[in-house]
Coordinates of C-alpha atoms in Angstrom, one line a residue:
X122 CA -119.7 51.7 -194.2
X123 CA -120.6 51.6 -191.4
X124 CA -120.6 55.5 -191.0
X125 CA -120.3 56.7 -194.6
X126 CA -122.9 55.6 -197.1
X127 CA -122.2 58.1 -199.9
X128 CA -119.6 60.8 -200.7
X129 CA -120.0 63.9 -202.8
X130 CA -117.0 65.7 -204.4
X131 CA -116.9 69.5 -204.4
X132 CA -114.5 71.5 -206.6
X133 CA -112.9 74.1 -204.3
X134 CA -111.4 76.0 -207.2
X135 CA -112.9 79.1 -208.6
X136 CA -115.7 78.3 -211.0
X137 CA -117.2 80.3 -213.8
X138 CA -121.0 80.5 -214.2
X139 CA -122.5 81.9 -217.3
X140 CA -125.5 84.2 -216.8
X141 CA -127.7 83.8 -219.9
X142 CA -128.8 86.9 -221.8
X143 CA -131.5 88.8 -219.8
X144 CA -134.0 91.4 -221.0
X145 CA -134.6 94.3 -218.7
X146 CA -136.4 97.7 -218.8
X147 CA -134.3 100.6 -217.6
X148 CA -135.7 103.3 -215.3
X149 CA -136.3 105.5 -218.4
X150 CA -138.3 102.7 -220.1
X151 CA -135.7 101.6 -222.6
X152 CA -135.5 97.9 -223.2
X153 CA -132.0 96.4 -222.9
X154 CA -130.4 92.9 -223.0
X155 CA -127.4 92.0 -221.0
X156 CA -125.4 88.9 -220.1
X157 CA -122.7 88.3 -217.5
X158 CA -120.2 86.0 -216.0
X159 CA -120.0 85.2 -212.2
X160 CA -116.9 83.8 -210.6
X161 CA -117.6 81.8 -207.5
X162 CA -115.7 79.6 -205.1
X163 CA -117.0 76.9 -202.6
X164 CA -115.8 78.0 -199.2
X165 CA -117.8 75.6 -197.1
X166 CA -118.7 72.3 -198.8
X167 CA -121.1 71.3 -195.9
X168 CA -123.2 74.4 -196.4
X169 CA -123.0 74.1 -200.2
X170 CA -124.5 70.6 -199.8
X171 CA -127.0 71.1 -197.0
X172 CA -128.2 74.7 -197.3
X173 CA -129.0 74.8 -201.1
X174 CA -129.9 72.3 -203.8
X175 CA -127.5 72.6 -206.7
X176 CA -125.6 75.7 -205.7
X177 CA -124.4 76.4 -209.3
X178 CA -127.9 76.7 -210.6
X179 CA -129.1 78.6 -207.6
X180 CA -126.2 81.2 -207.9
X181 CA -126.9 81.5 -211.7
X182 CA -130.6 82.1 -211.1
X183 CA -130.0 84.6 -208.4
X184 CA -127.5 86.4 -210.7
X185 CA -130.1 86.6 -213.5
X186 CA -132.7 88.2 -211.3
X187 CA -130.1 90.5 -209.7
X188 CA -128.9 91.6 -213.2
X189 CA -132.4 92.5 -214.3
X190 CA -133.1 94.3 -211.0
X191 CA -129.8 96.4 -211.2
X192 CA -130.4 97.3 -214.9
X193 CA -134.0 98.3 -214.0
X194 CA -132.8 100.8 -211.3
X195 CA -130.5 102.6 -213.8
X196 CA -131.1 104.9 -216.8
X197 CA -130.1 103.8 -220.3
X198 CA -127.0 106.0 -220.6
X199 CA -125.7 104.7 -217.2
X200 CA -126.2 101.0 -218.2
X201 CA -124.1 101.7 -221.3
X202 CA -121.3 103.7 -219.5
X203 CA -121.0 102.5 -216.0
X204 CA -120.1 98.8 -216.4
X205 CA -117.9 98.7 -213.2
X206 CA -120.8 100.1 -211.1
X207 CA -123.2 97.4 -212.4
X208 CA -120.6 94.7 -211.6
X209 CA -120.1 96.1 -208.1
X210 CA -123.9 96.3 -207.4
X211 CA -124.5 92.8 -208.6
X212 CA -121.7 91.4 -206.6
X213 CA -122.9 93.2 -203.5
X214 CA -126.5 91.8 -204.0
X215 CA -125.1 88.2 -204.4
X216 CA -122.8 88.3 -201.4
X217 CA -125.3 87.9 -198.6
X218 CA -127.4 85.0 -199.8
X219 CA -124.4 83.1 -201.2
X220 CA -122.6 83.4 -197.9
X221 CA -125.4 81.4 -196.3
X222 CA -124.7 78.7 -198.9
X223 CA -121.0 78.6 -198.2
X224 CA -120.2 80.2 -201.6
X225 CA -118.1 83.3 -202.1
X226 CA -118.7 85.4 -205.2
X227 CA -115.3 86.5 -206.2
X228 CA -116.2 88.6 -209.2
X229 CA -119.0 89.6 -211.5
X230 CA -118.4 90.8 -215.1
X231 CA -121.1 92.1 -217.3
X232 CA -120.1 91.2 -220.8
X233 CA -122.6 93.1 -223.0
X234 CA -125.4 95.6 -222.5
X235 CA -127.3 96.2 -225.7
X236 CA -130.3 98.5 -226.2
X237 CA -133.1 97.4 -228.5
X238 CA -132.7 98.0 -232.2
X239 CA -135.1 101.0 -232.3
X240 CA -133.1 102.6 -229.5
X241 CA -129.8 101.9 -231.2
X242 CA -131.2 103.5 -234.4
X243 CA -132.4 106.5 -232.4
X244 CA -128.9 106.8 -230.8
X245 CA -127.3 106.7 -234.2
X246 CA -129.5 109.4 -235.5
X247 CA -128.8 111.5 -232.4
X248 CA -125.1 111.0 -232.8
X249 CA -125.4 112.0 -236.5
X250 CA -127.4 115.0 -235.7
X251 CA -124.9 116.1 -233.1
X252 CA -122.0 115.7 -235.6
X253 CA -123.9 117.8 -238.2
X254 CA -124.6 120.4 -235.5
X255 CA -120.9 120.6 -234.6
X256 CA -119.9 120.8 -238.3
X257 CA -122.4 123.7 -238.9
X258 CA -121.0 125.5 -235.8
X259 CA -117.5 125.1 -237.0
X260 CA -118.4 126.3 -240.4
X261 CA -120.2 129.4 -239.1
X262 CA -117.2 130.1 -236.8
X263 CA -114.9 129.8 -239.8
X264 CA -117.1 132.2 -241.9
X265 CA -117.2 134.6 -239.0
X266 CA -113.5 134.5 -238.5
X267 CA -113.0 135.0 -242.3
X268 CA -115.3 138.0 -242.3
X269 CA -113.5 139.5 -239.3
X270 CA -110.1 139.0 -241.0
X271 CA -111.5 140.5 -244.3
X272 CA -112.9 143.5 -242.4
X273 CA -109.6 143.9 -240.5
X274 CA -107.7 143.8 -243.8
X275 CA -110.0 146.4 -245.4
X276 CA -109.7 148.6 -242.4
X277 CA -105.9 148.4 -242.5
X278 CA -105.9 149.0 -246.2
X279 CA -108.1 152.1 -245.8
X280 CA -105.9 153.4 -243.1
X281 CA -102.8 152.9 -245.1
X282 CA -104.5 154.5 -248.2
X283 CA -105.6 157.5 -246.1
X284 CA -102.1 157.9 -244.6
X285 CA -100.7 157.8 -248.1
X286 CA -103.1 160.3 -249.4
X287 CA -102.5 162.6 -246.4
X288 CA -98.7 162.3 -246.9
X289 CA -99.2 163.0 -250.6
X290 CA -101.2 166.2 -249.9
X291 CA -98.6 167.4 -247.3
X292 CA -95.8 166.8 -249.8
X293 CA -97.8 168.5 -252.5
X294 CA -98.5 171.5 -250.2
X295 CA -94.9 171.7 -249.2
X296 CA -93.9 171.6 -252.8
X297 CA -96.4 174.4 -253.7
X298 CA -95.1 176.4 -250.7
X299 CA -91.5 176.0 -251.8
X300 CA -92.4 176.8 -255.4
X301 CA -94.2 180.0 -254.3
X302 CA -91.3 181.0 -252.2
X303 CA -88.9 180.4 -255.0
X304 CA -91.1 182.3 -257.4
X305 CA -91.3 185.1 -255.0
X306 CA -87.6 185.2 -254.5
X307 CA -87.1 185.0 -258.2
X308 CA -89.5 187.8 -258.8
X309 CA -87.8 189.8 -256.1
X310 CA -84.4 189.1 -257.6
X311 CA -85.8 190.2 -261.0
X312 CA -87.3 193.3 -259.5
X313 CA -83.9 194.2 -258.0
X314 CA -82.2 193.6 -261.3
X315 CA -84.7 195.8 -263.0
X316 CA -84.2 198.5 -260.5
X317 CA -80.4 198.2 -260.9
X318 CA -80.6 198.2 -264.7
X319 CA -82.9 201.2 -264.6
X320 CA -80.6 202.9 -262.2

């Protein structure tokens, strides 16, 4: 008094707001649930008091609706894989309205994005089927490689066997030729001896 009738204290440090678990439907009609944490800081206490009633609740409610909207604009696979993108989109959506309230959103972190139980079961079945498919492909490739190796081995074996038989025939023919020549020379020598003896 006389000019101050009541004072309000504002914590100017970074504050953590829990965004409760939200249900959303993705662009490809898959239900998901997600929750997040928003880190805010009061930059202008006057605006935080005069421009909005209970700024913490206002930011939390805005974050909830924004989280649902962002998840609704994405497909299921993106909601599970692109966590940083979701964080950035939510923060961007929160920046403009909270600036008017004298609040700065420092960071948004989505903690969990979970598809419904039915979708999780379907994803597990899909993963299992994909693993079975890969195993069958690997097994077929192994059998094909084995058949190719066996055929290559048989081919080499046949070539070596044929070469051996050819070499054997050549040697046998050479032996026969030498034997014939020797027999002829022997007969000739015997013929000469007979002529000499007769003479």
